[in-house]
């Protein structure tokens, strides 16, 4: 598996897209710091960007890489290598190169700006960890979609729809249901609904750490009240971890049964 | 030796293989023939574990094939369509496959043989179909495995390369290997095969030597014999 990971990783590092992605984050980091002039404020702005954009890029990159490396996959399948190693190796190759672009692209401007002397370092680290997890989650989901759909156009559409649903529509539906059922106790429902959306979960995770109750919103407040800040933090992290493990496990399961 | 036991495979509602039983002997060249869509490639891919059959078992040297695919270490496989990652160079690709298989390989003689030296540093996406097929052949024959499976090895090859390929196959046969080949070029099959299997509608229609097929169909050459079978079955 490590060999596959190595080749996928090198392949991606040599491709133009990784650099575009890296450059984008570098520019974003510098511009935010330039405009905000303050590390902790920039962290909050960055959170909003990361929570929407990282999933989108993870999804698109994941689907694109899967379809583009079809030939490579077929070549590997005829070699004495386990299927799970091939697919998990490729997945990790994509996810890790994206994570690397994210960490370097955002890390560099913040470090240059004096992150290490600032009190925002833990907030910033958590932001990067959340970004990394979101990348892992959405790349895994994208791989799942691609594995189930031979048709590229279909796969792409489903992937974009998934992102749109989790990033935008989910919140709308959630809010709507809160309004409709306002006479009922909604604490448990809210809690469960949050857990089923990794983007919401990440937002709450970061806001809990930043300790900005004004931005927590209803879901965050419930989360905070139910778990308390520190337990809330860890349980949110745990849920995100589950969001990585389950799709990756399904990649393995599906790859085992697929015909090539 | 390869043994196939009651192999069934369908894609959706489309039944491709409906109960194939086959025993491929230890040494010699074994050709699988059949019209388009008769399941030749599906059968080969089942042997390699790239396709997961609904029913049936495959044994290689008496051992049932395992889904982890590690038994492929003893099989050299030439895929039907030479699809390679486009952004790799020829040399890099060869190096990568050697690294992934982690077995002894001798690619230099083959590169010479197929005249690939000028292409070694070129990207695979810039190569012509025939040249890609030559690379494909190098990747297959550079390992020294007991079983060699060739799916349409002649695709896109020029006459010189074709002669080279025939020689190469004859050499491998002389080493006592099991060679499994599919092809639509009857003269090619006629020239090399010891035994043929004819697949029709997912079943084995005929198995035996070319001589036996000629006698069965009362035709002189293989091409007509095959055409005869197909006409009789309205395929």
CSV table of C-alpha atoms in Angstrom, one decimal:
chain,number,residue,atom,x,y,z
A,1,UNK,CA,0.0,0.0,0.0
A,2,UNK,CA,2.8,2.4,0.8
A,3,UNK,CA,4.2,2.0,-2.7
A,4,UNK,CA,0.9,2.9,-4.3
A,5,UNK,CA,0.6,5.8,-1.9
A,6,UNK,CA,4.0,6.9,-2.9
A,7,UNK,CA,3.3,6.8,-6.7
A,8,UNK,CA,-0.1,8.5,-6.3
A,9,UNK,CA,1.4,11.2,-4.2
A,10,UNK,CA,4.3,11.8,-6.6
A,11,UNK,CA,1.9,11.8,-9.5
A,12,UNK,CA,-0.2,14.5,-7.9
A,13,UNK,CA,2.7,16.6,-6.7
A,14,UNK,CA,3.9,16.7,-10.3
A,15,UNK,CA,0.5,17.8,-11.6
A,16,UNK,CA,-0.4,21.4,-12.0
A,17,UNK,CA,-3.5,21.3,-9.9
A,18,UNK,CA,-1.7,20.8,-6.6
A,19,UNK,CA,0.2,24.0,-7.2
A,20,UNK,CA,-2.9,25.9,-8.2
A,21,UNK,CA,-4.4,24.8,-4.9
A,22,UNK,CA,-1.3,25.6,-2.9
A,23,UNK,CA,-1.1,29.1,-4.6
A,24,UNK,CA,-4.7,29.7,-3.9
A,25,UNK,CA,-4.2,29.1,-0.1
A,26,UNK,CA,-1.1,31.2,-0.1
A,27,UNK,CA,-2.8,34.1,-1.6
A,28,UNK,CA,-5.9,33.6,0.6
A,29,UNK,CA,-3.7,33.5,3.7
A,30,UNK,CA,-1.7,36.7,2.8
A,31,UNK,CA,-4.8,38.6,1.7
A,32,UNK,CA,-6.7,37.7,4.9
A,33,UNK,CA,-3.8,38.8,7.1
A,34,UNK,CA,-3.4,41.9,5.1
A,35,UNK,CA,-7.0,42.9,5.4
A,36,UNK,CA,-7.6,41.8,9.0
A,37,UNK,CA,-4.2,42.8,10.4
A,38,UNK,CA,-4.9,40.6,13.3
A,39,UNK,CA,-4.2,36.9,13.7
A,40,UNK,CA,-7.2,35.8,15.7
A,41,UNK,CA,-9.7,37.7,13.5
A,42,UNK,CA,-8.1,36.2,10.4
A,43,UNK,CA,-8.6,32.8,11.9
A,44,UNK,CA,-12.4,33.4,12.2
A,45,UNK,CA,-12.6,34.6,8.6
A,46,UNK,CA,-10.5,31.7,7.5
A,47,UNK,CA,-12.9,29.3,9.3
A,48,UNK,CA,-15.8,30.3,7.1
A,49,UNK,CA,-13.7,29.9,4.0
A,50,UNK,CA,-12.3,26.5,5.0
A,51,UNK,CA,-15.6,25.0,6.0
A,52,UNK,CA,-17.1,25.7,2.6
A,53,UNK,CA,-14.2,25.4,0.3
A,54,UNK,CA,-12.1,22.5,1.6
A,55,UNK,CA,-15.0,20.1,1.2
A,56,UNK,CA,-15.6,21.3,-2.3
A,57,UNK,CA,-12.0,20.9,-3.4
A,58,UNK,CA,-11.7,17.5,-1.6
A,59,UNK,CA,-14.8,16.3,-3.5
A,60,UNK,CA,-13.8,17.6,-6.9
A,61,UNK,CA,-10.2,16.4,-6.6
A,62,UNK,CA,-11.3,13.0,-5.3
A,63,UNK,CA,-13.7,12.3,-8.2
A,64,UNK,CA,-11.3,13.8,-10.7
A,65,UNK,CA,-8.4,11.7,-9.6
A,66,UNK,CA,-10.3,8.5,-9.5
A,67,UNK,CA,-11.6,8.9,-13.0
A,68,UNK,CA,-8.3,10.2,-14.3
A,69,UNK,CA,-6.3,7.4,-12.9
A,70,UNK,CA,-8.5,4.6,-14.3
A,71,UNK,CA,-5.6,3.4,-16.5
A,72,UNK,CA,-3.2,3.4,-13.6
A,73,UNK,CA,-5.7,1.4,-11.5
A,74,UNK,CA,-6.3,-1.1,-14.3
A,75,UNK,CA,-2.5,-1.6,-14.6
A,76,UNK,CA,-2.2,-2.1,-10.9
A,77,UNK,CA,-5.1,-4.6,-10.7
A,78,UNK,CA,-3.3,-7.0,-12.9
A,79,UNK,CA,-0.3,-7.0,-10.5
A,80,UNK,CA,0.0,-9.1,-7.4
A,81,UNK,CA,-1.3,-6.3,-5.2
A,82,UNK,CA,-4.3,-6.4,-2.9
A,83,UNK,CA,-7.3,-4.4,-4.1
A,84,UNK,CA,-7.7,-2.7,-0.8
A,85,UNK,CA,-4.1,-1.6,-1.0
A,86,UNK,CA,-4.6,-0.1,-4.4
A,87,UNK,CA,-7.7,1.9,-3.6
A,88,UNK,CA,-6.7,2.9,0.0
A,89,UNK,CA,-3.3,3.8,-1.3
A,90,UNK,CA,-4.7,6.0,-4.0
A,91,UNK,CA,-7.1,7.6,-1.6
A,92,UNK,CA,-4.4,8.5,0.9
A,93,UNK,CA,-2.2,9.8,-2.0
A,94,UNK,CA,-4.9,12.3,-3.0
A,95,UNK,CA,-6.0,13.2,0.5
A,96,UNK,CA,-2.5,13.7,1.9
A,97,UNK,CA,-1.4,15.8,-1.0
A,98,UNK,CA,-4.4,18.0,-0.5
A,99,UNK,CA,-3.8,18.2,3.2
A,100,UNK,CA,-0.2,19.2,2.5
A,101,UNK,CA,-1.2,22.0,0.2
A,102,UNK,CA,-3.6,23.2,2.8
A,103,UNK,CA,-1.2,23.1,5.7
A,104,UNK,CA,1.7,24.7,3.7
A,105,UNK,CA,-0.5,27.2,1.9
A,106,UNK,CA,-2.1,28.6,5.0
A,107,UNK,CA,0.6,27.8,7.4
A,108,UNK,CA,3.3,29.8,5.6
A,109,UNK,CA,1.6,33.2,5.7
A,110,UNK,CA,0.5,32.8,9.3
A,111,UNK,CA,4.0,31.7,10.4
A,112,UNK,CA,5.6,34.6,8.6
A,113,UNK,CA,3.1,36.9,10.3
A,114,UNK,CA,4.3,35.7,13.7
A,115,UNK,CA,2.0,32.8,14.5
A,116,UNK,CA,4.4,31.2,17.0
A,117,UNK,CA,4.5,34.3,19.2
A,118,UNK,CA,0.7,34.7,19.1
A,119,UNK,CA,-1.9,33.2,21.3
A,120,UNK,CA,-3.9,32.2,18.3
A,121,UNK,CA,-1.6,29.3,17.6
A,122,UNK,CA,-3.9,26.7,19.1
A,123,UNK,CA,-7.0,28.0,17.4
A,124,UNK,CA,-5.1,28.0,14.1
A,125,UNK,CA,-3.8,24.5,14.6
A,126,UNK,CA,-7.3,23.3,15.3
A,127,UNK,CA,-8.4,25.0,12.2
A,128,UNK,CA,-5.8,23.2,10.1
A,129,UNK,CA,-6.7,19.9,11.8
A,130,UNK,CA,-10.4,20.4,11.0
A,131,UNK,CA,-9.5,21.4,7.4
A,132,UNK,CA,-7.4,18.2,7.1
A,133,UNK,CA,-10.2,16.1,8.4
A,134,UNK,CA,-12.7,17.7,6.1
A,135,UNK,CA,-10.3,16.9,3.2
A,136,UNK,CA,-10.0,13.3,4.3
A,137,UNK,CA,-13.8,13.0,4.7
A,138,UNK,CA,-14.8,14.5,1.4
A,139,UNK,CA,-12.1,12.8,-0.6
A,140,UNK,CA,-13.3,9.5,0.8
A,141,UNK,CA,-16.9,10.4,0.0
A,142,UNK,CA,-15.9,11.4,-3.5
A,143,UNK,CA,-14.1,8.0,-4.0
A,144,UNK,CA,-17.2,6.2,-2.9
A,145,UNK,CA,-19.3,8.1,-5.4
A,146,UNK,CA,-16.8,7.4,-8.2
A,147,UNK,CA,-16.6,3.7,-7.3
A,148,UNK,CA,-20.4,3.4,-7.6
A,149,UNK,CA,-20.6,5.3,-10.9
A,150,UNK,CA,-18.9,4.2,-14.0
A,151,UNK,CA,-20.2,7.2,-15.8
A,152,UNK,CA,-18.0,10.2,-15.2
A,153,UNK,CA,-20.6,12.9,-15.7
A,154,UNK,CA,-23.0,11.2,-13.3
A,155,UNK,CA,-20.2,10.8,-10.8
A,156,UNK,CA,-19.2,14.4,-11.0
A,157,UNK,CA,-22.9,15.5,-10.7
A,158,UNK,CA,-23.5,13.4,-7.6
A,159,UNK,CA,-20.3,14.6,-6.0
A,160,UNK,CA,-21.2,18.3,-6.5
A,161,UNK,CA,-24.7,17.6,-5.3
A,162,UNK,CA,-23.4,16.0,-2.2
A,163,UNK,CA,-21.3,19.0,-1.5
A,164,UNK,CA,-24.1,21.4,-2.2
A,165,UNK,CA,-26.4,19.4,0.0
A,166,UNK,CA,-24.1,19.3,3.0
A,167,UNK,CA,-22.7,22.8,2.7
A,168,UNK,CA,-25.8,24.7,1.8
A,169,UNK,CA,-29.1,22.8,1.6
A,170,UNK,CA,-28.8,20.8,4.8
A,171,UNK,CA,-28.7,24.0,6.9
A,172,UNK,CA,-31.7,25.4,5.1
A,173,UNK,CA,-33.7,22.2,5.6
A,174,UNK,CA,-32.6,22.0,9.2
A,175,UNK,CA,-33.6,25.6,9.9
A,176,UNK,CA,-36.9,25.0,8.2
A,177,UNK,CA,-37.7,22.0,10.3
A,178,UNK,CA,-36.8,23.9,13.4
A,179,UNK,CA,-39.3,26.6,12.5
A,180,UNK,CA,-42.0,24.1,11.6
A,181,UNK,CA,-41.6,22.0,14.7
A,182,UNK,CA,-40.8,24.9,17.1
A,183,UNK,CA,-43.5,23.8,19.6
A,184,UNK,CA,-41.7,20.4,20.2
A,185,UNK,CA,-38.5,19.9,22.2
A,186,UNK,CA,-35.8,19.9,19.6
A,187,UNK,CA,-32.6,19.4,21.5
A,188,UNK,CA,-32.1,15.7,20.6
A,189,UNK,CA,-33.1,16.2,17.0
A,190,UNK,CA,-30.7,19.1,16.7
A,191,UNK,CA,-27.9,17.1,18.2
A,192,UNK,CA,-28.4,14.2,15.9
A,193,UNK,CA,-28.9,16.4,12.8
A,194,UNK,CA,-25.6,18.1,13.5
A,195,UNK,CA,-23.7,14.8,13.8
A,196,UNK,CA,-24.9,13.7,10.4
A,197,UNK,CA,-23.3,16.7,8.7
A,198,UNK,CA,-19.5,16.9,8.9
A,199,UNK,CA,-19.5,20.5,7.8
A,200,UNK,CA,-21.8,21.6,10.7
A,201,UNK,CA,-19.8,19.4,13.0
A,202,UNK,CA,-16.5,21.2,12.0
A,203,UNK,CA,-18.1,24.6,12.4
A,204,UNK,CA,-19.2,23.8,15.9
A,205,UNK,CA,-15.9,22.2,16.7
A,206,UNK,CA,-13.9,25.4,15.7
A,207,UNK,CA,-16.4,27.8,17.4
A,208,UNK,CA,-16.3,25.8,20.6
A,209,UNK,CA,-12.6,26.2,20.7
A,210,UNK,CA,-12.7,29.9,19.7
A,211,UNK,CA,-15.2,30.3,22.5
A,212,UNK,CA,-17.4,32.8,20.5
A,213,UNK,CA,-20.8,32.0,21.8
A,214,UNK,CA,-22.4,34.7,19.6
A,215,UNK,CA,-21.4,32.8,16.5
A,216,UNK,CA,-22.3,29.3,17.8
A,217,UNK,CA,-25.9,29.6,16.8
A,218,UNK,CA,-28.7,27.3,18.0
A,219,UNK,CA,-26.9,24.0,17.1
A,220,UNK,CA,-23.7,25.1,18.6
A,221,UNK,CA,-25.4,26.3,21.8
A,222,UNK,CA,-27.2,22.9,22.2
A,223,UNK,CA,-23.9,21.1,21.6
A,224,UNK,CA,-22.2,23.2,24.1
A,225,UNK,CA,-24.9,22.8,26.7
A,226,UNK,CA,-25.1,19.1,26.2
A,227,UNK,CA,-21.5,18.2,26.2
A,228,UNK,CA,-19.8,21.2,27.7
A,229,UNK,CA,-16.8,22.8,26.0
A,230,UNK,CA,-14.1,20.2,26.4
A,231,UNK,CA,-16.2,17.1,26.1
A,232,UNK,CA,-18.0,18.8,23.2
A,233,UNK,CA,-14.7,19.4,21.5
A,234,UNK,CA,-13.6,15.8,21.8
A,235,UNK,CA,-16.9,14.2,20.9
A,236,UNK,CA,-17.0,16.4,17.8
A,237,UNK,CA,-13.5,15.3,16.9
A,238,UNK,CA,-14.5,11.7,17.5
A,239,UNK,CA,-17.6,12.1,15.2
A,240,UNK,CA,-15.4,13.6,12.5
A,241,UNK,CA,-13.0,10.7,12.8
A,242,UNK,CA,-16.0,8.3,12.3
A,243,UNK,CA,-16.9,10.3,9.2
A,244,UNK,CA,-13.4,9.4,7.9
A,245,UNK,CA,-13.4,5.8,9.0
A,246,UNK,CA,-16.8,4.7,7.6
A,247,UNK,CA,-16.4,6.0,4.0
A,248,UNK,CA,-12.8,4.6,3.9
A,249,UNK,CA,-14.1,1.2,5.1
A,250,UNK,CA,-16.8,1.3,2.4
A,251,UNK,CA,-14.2,2.1,-0.3
A,252,UNK,CA,-12.4,-1.1,0.8
A,253,UNK,CA,-15.6,-3.1,0.8
A,254,UNK,CA,-16.9,-1.9,-2.5
A,255,UNK,CA,-13.5,-2.2,-4.2
A,256,UNK,CA,-13.4,-5.9,-3.2
A,257,UNK,CA,-16.6,-6.7,-5.1
A,258,UNK,CA,-16.2,-4.5,-8.2
A,259,UNK,CA,-15.4,-5.9,-11.7
A,260,UNK,CA,-12.7,-4.2,-13.8
B,1,UNK,CA,-1.9,-25.7,-14.7
B,2,UNK,CA,-5.1,-23.7,-14.7
B,3,UNK,CA,-8.5,-25.3,-13.9
B,4,UNK,CA,-11.8,-23.5,-14.3
B,5,UNK,CA,-14.8,-25.1,-12.6
B,6,UNK,CA,-18.4,-24.1,-13.5
B,7,UNK,CA,-17.7,-20.4,-14.0
B,8,UNK,CA,-20.7,-18.1,-14.2
B,9,UNK,CA,-20.7,-14.4,-14.7
B,10,UNK,CA,-23.2,-11.8,-15.7
B,11,UNK,CA,-23.1,-8.0,-16.0
B,12,UNK,CA,-26.5,-6.8,-14.9
B,13,UNK,CA,-28.9,-8.9,-16.9
B,14,UNK,CA,-26.4,-9.7,-19.6
B,15,UNK,CA,-25.1,-13.2,-19.0
B,16,UNK,CA,-21.6,-13.5,-20.3
B,17,UNK,CA,-20.4,-16.9,-19.0
B,18,UNK,CA,-22.8,-19.6,-18.2
B,19,UNK,CA,-21.0,-22.5,-16.8
B,20,UNK,CA,-17.5,-22.8,-18.2
B,21,UNK,CA,-15.4,-25.9,-17.3
B,22,UNK,CA,-11.9,-25.9,-18.6
B,23,UNK,CA,-8.6,-27.4,-17.9
B,24,UNK,CA,-5.5,-25.8,-19.3
B,25,UNK,CA,-2.5,-28.1,-19.4
B,26,UNK,CA,0.9,-27.4,-17.9
B,27,UNK,CA,2.9,-26.6,-21.0
B,28,UNK,CA,2.1,-25.2,-24.4
B,29,UNK,CA,0.1,-22.5,-26.1
B,30,UNK,CA,-3.6,-22.4,-25.6
B,31,UNK,CA,-5.8,-20.2,-27.7
B,32,UNK,CA,-9.2,-18.9,-26.7
B,33,UNK,CA,-11.4,-18.0,-29.7
B,34,UNK,CA,-14.9,-16.8,-30.1
B,35,UNK,CA,-17.0,-14.0,-31.6
B,36,UNK,CA,-17.1,-10.5,-30.1
B,37,UNK,CA,-18.8,-10.5,-26.7
B,38,UNK,CA,-18.5,-14.3,-26.2
B,39,UNK,CA,-16.7,-13.8,-22.9
B,40,UNK,CA,-13.1,-14.3,-23.8
B,41,UNK,CA,-11.8,-11.3,-21.9
B,42,UNK,CA,-14.2,-11.9,-19.0
B,43,UNK,CA,-12.9,-15.4,-18.6
B,44,UNK,CA,-9.3,-14.2,-18.6
B,45,UNK,CA,-10.1,-11.5,-16.2
B,46,UNK,CA,-11.8,-14.0,-13.9
B,47,UNK,CA,-8.6,-16.1,-13.9
B,48,UNK,CA,-6.7,-12.9,-12.9
B,49,UNK,CA,-9.3,-12.0,-10.3
B,50,UNK,CA,-10.1,-8.7,-11.9
B,51,UNK,CA,-13.6,-9.8,-12.4
B,52,UNK,CA,-15.5,-11.4,-9.5
B,53,UNK,CA,-17.5,-14.4,-10.8
B,54,UNK,CA,-21.0,-15.2,-9.5
B,55,UNK,CA,-20.3,-18.8,-9.2
B,56,UNK,CA,-17.5,-21.2,-9.9
B,57,UNK,CA,-13.9,-21.7,-8.8
B,58,UNK,CA,-10.5,-21.2,-10.4
B,59,UNK,CA,-7.5,-23.3,-9.5
B,60,UNK,CA,-4.0,-22.4,-10.4
B,61,UNK,CA,-1.5,-25.3,-9.8
B,62,UNK,CA,-4.1,-27.0,-7.7
B,63,UNK,CA,-4.5,-23.9,-5.5
B,64,UNK,CA,-7.8,-22.1,-5.4
B,65,UNK,CA,-7.3,-18.4,-6.3
B,66,UNK,CA,-7.6,-16.1,-3.4
B,67,UNK,CA,-9.3,-12.7,-3.5
B,68,UNK,CA,-6.2,-10.9,-2.3
B,69,UNK,CA,-4.7,-11.4,-5.8
B,70,UNK,CA,-1.2,-12.2,-4.6
B,71,UNK,CA,-1.2,-15.4,-6.7
B,72,UNK,CA,-0.8,-13.0,-9.7
B,73,UNK,CA,2.9,-13.0,-8.9
B,74,UNK,CA,3.1,-16.1,-11.0
B,75,UNK,CA,1.2,-14.7,-13.9
B,76,UNK,CA,2.3,-12.3,-16.6
B,77,UNK,CA,-0.7,-10.6,-18.1
B,78,UNK,CA,-1.0,-8.5,-21.3
B,79,UNK,CA,-4.2,-6.4,-21.2
B,80,UNK,CA,-6.3,-6.0,-24.3
B,81,UNK,CA,-6.1,-2.3,-24.4
B,82,UNK,CA,-2.8,-0.7,-23.6
B,83,UNK,CA,-4.0,2.0,-21.3
B,84,UNK,CA,-1.2,3.7,-19.2
B,85,UNK,CA,-1.1,6.7,-17.0
B,86,UNK,CA,-0.3,9.4,-19.6
B,87,UNK,CA,2.0,11.6,-17.6
B,88,UNK,CA,4.6,8.9,-17.0
B,89,UNK,CA,7.6,8.2,-19.2
B,90,UNK,CA,8.2,4.7,-20.7
B,91,UNK,CA,11.3,4.2,-18.5
B,92,UNK,CA,9.5,5.4,-15.4
B,93,UNK,CA,6.6,3.1,-16.1
B,94,UNK,CA,8.8,0.1,-16.5
B,95,UNK,CA,10.7,1.0,-13.3
B,96,UNK,CA,7.4,1.4,-11.4
B,97,UNK,CA,6.0,-1.9,-12.4
B,98,UNK,CA,9.3,-3.6,-11.5
B,99,UNK,CA,9.2,-1.9,-8.1
B,100,UNK,CA,5.6,-2.9,-7.5
B,101,UNK,CA,6.1,-6.5,-8.4
B,102,UNK,CA,9.4,-6.8,-6.6
B,103,UNK,CA,10.6,-9.7,-8.8
B,104,UNK,CA,13.6,-10.1,-11.1
B,105,UNK,CA,12.9,-8.6,-14.5
B,106,UNK,CA,14.9,-8.3,-17.7
B,107,UNK,CA,13.6,-5.5,-19.8
B,108,UNK,CA,16.7,-4.4,-21.8
B,109,UNK,CA,16.6,-7.3,-24.3
B,110,UNK,CA,12.9,-6.7,-24.9
B,111,UNK,CA,13.4,-3.0,-25.4
B,112,UNK,CA,16.1,-3.7,-28.0
B,113,UNK,CA,14.0,-6.3,-29.6
B,114,UNK,CA,11.0,-4.0,-30.2
B,115,UNK,CA,13.1,-1.0,-31.0
B,116,UNK,CA,11.8,1.1,-28.1
B,117,UNK,CA,15.1,2.7,-27.1
B,118,UNK,CA,14.3,6.1,-28.8
B,119,UNK,CA,11.0,6.2,-26.9
B,120,UNK,CA,12.3,5.5,-23.4
B,121,UNK,CA,12.1,9.1,-22.2
B,122,UNK,CA,8.9,10.0,-24.0
B,123,UNK,CA,5.6,10.4,-22.2
B,124,UNK,CA,3.1,7.5,-22.7
B,125,UNK,CA,0.4,9.9,-23.8
B,126,UNK,CA,2.5,10.9,-26.8
B,127,UNK,CA,3.1,7.4,-28.1
B,128,UNK,CA,1.2,5.8,-31.0
B,129,UNK,CA,-1.1,2.9,-30.4
B,130,UNK,CA,1.4,0.4,-31.8
B,131,UNK,CA,4.2,1.7,-29.8
B,132,UNK,CA,2.1,1.6,-26.6
B,133,UNK,CA,1.3,-2.0,-27.4
B,134,UNK,CA,5.1,-2.7,-27.7
B,135,UNK,CA,5.5,-1.2,-24.2
B,136,UNK,CA,2.7,-3.3,-23.1
B,137,UNK,CA,4.5,-6.4,-24.4
B,138,UNK,CA,7.8,-5.4,-22.7
B,139,UNK,CA,5.9,-5.0,-19.4
B,140,UNK,CA,4.4,-8.5,-19.8
B,141,UNK,CA,7.4,-10.4,-21.0
B,142,UNK,CA,10.1,-8.9,-18.8
B,143,UNK,CA,9.1,-11.1,-15.9
B,144,UNK,CA,9.8,-14.8,-15.9
B,145,UNK,CA,6.5,-16.3,-14.7
B,146,UNK,CA,5.3,-19.8,-15.4
B,147,UNK,CA,1.9,-18.6,-16.8
B,148,UNK,CA,1.6,-16.0,-19.5
B,149,UNK,CA,-1.9,-14.6,-20.5
B,150,UNK,CA,-2.1,-12.5,-23.6
B,151,UNK,CA,-5.3,-10.7,-24.5
B,152,UNK,CA,-5.3,-9.7,-28.2
B,153,UNK,CA,-1.5,-9.3,-28.3
B,154,UNK,CA,-1.4,-8.4,-32.0
B,155,UNK,CA,-3.4,-5.2,-31.8
B,156,UNK,CA,-1.7,-2.4,-33.6
B,157,UNK,CA,1.6,-4.1,-34.3
B,158,UNK,CA,3.4,-3.7,-37.6
B,159,UNK,CA,4.6,-6.9,-39.4
B,160,UNK,CA,8.1,-6.7,-38.0
B,161,UNK,CA,6.9,-6.5,-34.4
B,162,UNK,CA,4.4,-9.2,-35.1
B,163,UNK,CA,7.2,-11.5,-36.2
B,164,UNK,CA,9.1,-10.6,-33.2
B,165,UNK,CA,6.1,-11.4,-31.0
B,166,UNK,CA,5.7,-14.8,-32.6
B,167,UNK,CA,9.4,-15.6,-32.0
B,168,UNK,CA,9.1,-14.4,-28.4
B,169,UNK,CA,6.1,-16.6,-27.8
B,170,UNK,CA,7.9,-19.6,-29.3
B,171,UNK,CA,10.9,-18.9,-27.1
B,172,UNK,CA,8.7,-18.8,-24.0
B,173,UNK,CA,7.0,-22.0,-25.0
B,174,UNK,CA,10.4,-23.7,-25.4
B,175,UNK,CA,11.0,-22.8,-21.7
B,176,UNK,CA,8.1,-24.9,-20.9
B,177,UNK,CA,5.6,-22.2,-19.9
B,178,UNK,CA,1.8,-22.2,-20.1
B,179,UNK,CA,0.7,-19.5,-22.5
B,180,UNK,CA,-2.9,-18.5,-22.8
B,181,UNK,CA,-3.8,-16.3,-25.8
B,182,UNK,CA,-6.9,-14.7,-27.3
B,183,UNK,CA,-6.9,-13.3,-30.8
B,184,UNK,CA,-9.1,-12.5,-33.8
B,185,UNK,CA,-6.3,-13.0,-36.2
B,186,UNK,CA,-6.7,-16.6,-37.3
B,187,UNK,CA,-3.5,-16.9,-39.1
B,188,UNK,CA,-1.7,-15.8,-36.0
B,189,UNK,CA,-3.5,-18.4,-33.9
B,190,UNK,CA,-3.0,-21.1,-36.5
B,191,UNK,CA,0.7,-20.4,-36.5
B,192,UNK,CA,1.3,-20.7,-32.8
B,193,UNK,CA,-1.5,-22.6,-30.9
B,194,UNK,CA,-1.2,-26.2,-29.7
B,195,UNK,CA,-4.8,-26.3,-28.6
B,196,UNK,CA,-7.8,-24.1,-29.0
B,197,UNK,CA,-11.0,-23.5,-27.1
B,198,UNK,CA,-14.0,-22.0,-28.8
B,199,UNK,CA,-16.3,-20.0,-26.7
B,200,UNK,CA,-19.9,-19.4,-27.8
B,201,UNK,CA,-22.7,-17.7,-25.9
B,202,UNK,CA,-20.9,-18.1,-22.6
B,203,UNK,CA,-20.1,-21.8,-23.0
B,204,UNK,CA,-17.3,-23.9,-24.4
B,205,UNK,CA,-18.4,-25.0,-27.8
B,206,UNK,CA,-15.3,-26.8,-28.9
B,207,UNK,CA,-12.0,-27.8,-27.3
B,208,UNK,CA,-9.2,-29.6,-29.1
B,209,UNK,CA,-6.4,-29.2,-31.6
B,210,UNK,CA,-6.8,-27.2,-34.8
B,211,UNK,CA,-6.7,-30.4,-36.8
B,212,UNK,CA,-9.7,-31.7,-34.9
B,213,UNK,CA,-11.6,-28.5,-35.6
B,214,UNK,CA,-10.9,-28.8,-39.3
B,215,UNK,CA,-12.1,-32.4,-39.3
B,216,UNK,CA,-15.2,-31.5,-37.3
B,217,UNK,CA,-16.2,-28.7,-39.7
B,218,UNK,CA,-14.9,-30.2,-43.0
B,219,UNK,CA,-13.0,-27.0,-43.7
B,220,UNK,CA,-9.4,-26.6,-44.7
B,221,UNK,CA,-8.3,-23.5,-42.9
B,222,UNK,CA,-9.1,-22.2,-39.5
B,223,UNK,CA,-10.8,-19.0,-40.6
B,224,UNK,CA,-13.4,-20.9,-42.6
B,225,UNK,CA,-13.9,-23.5,-39.8
B,226,UNK,CA,-14.7,-20.7,-37.3
B,227,UNK,CA,-16.9,-19.0,-39.8
B,228,UNK,CA,-18.7,-22.3,-40.3
B,229,UNK,CA,-19.4,-22.7,-36.6
B,230,UNK,CA,-20.7,-19.1,-36.4
B,231,UNK,CA,-23.0,-19.5,-39.3
B,232,UNK,CA,-24.4,-22.8,-38.0
B,233,UNK,CA,-25.3,-21.1,-34.7
B,234,UNK,CA,-26.5,-17.9,-36.3
B,235,UNK,CA,-24.2,-16.0,-34.1
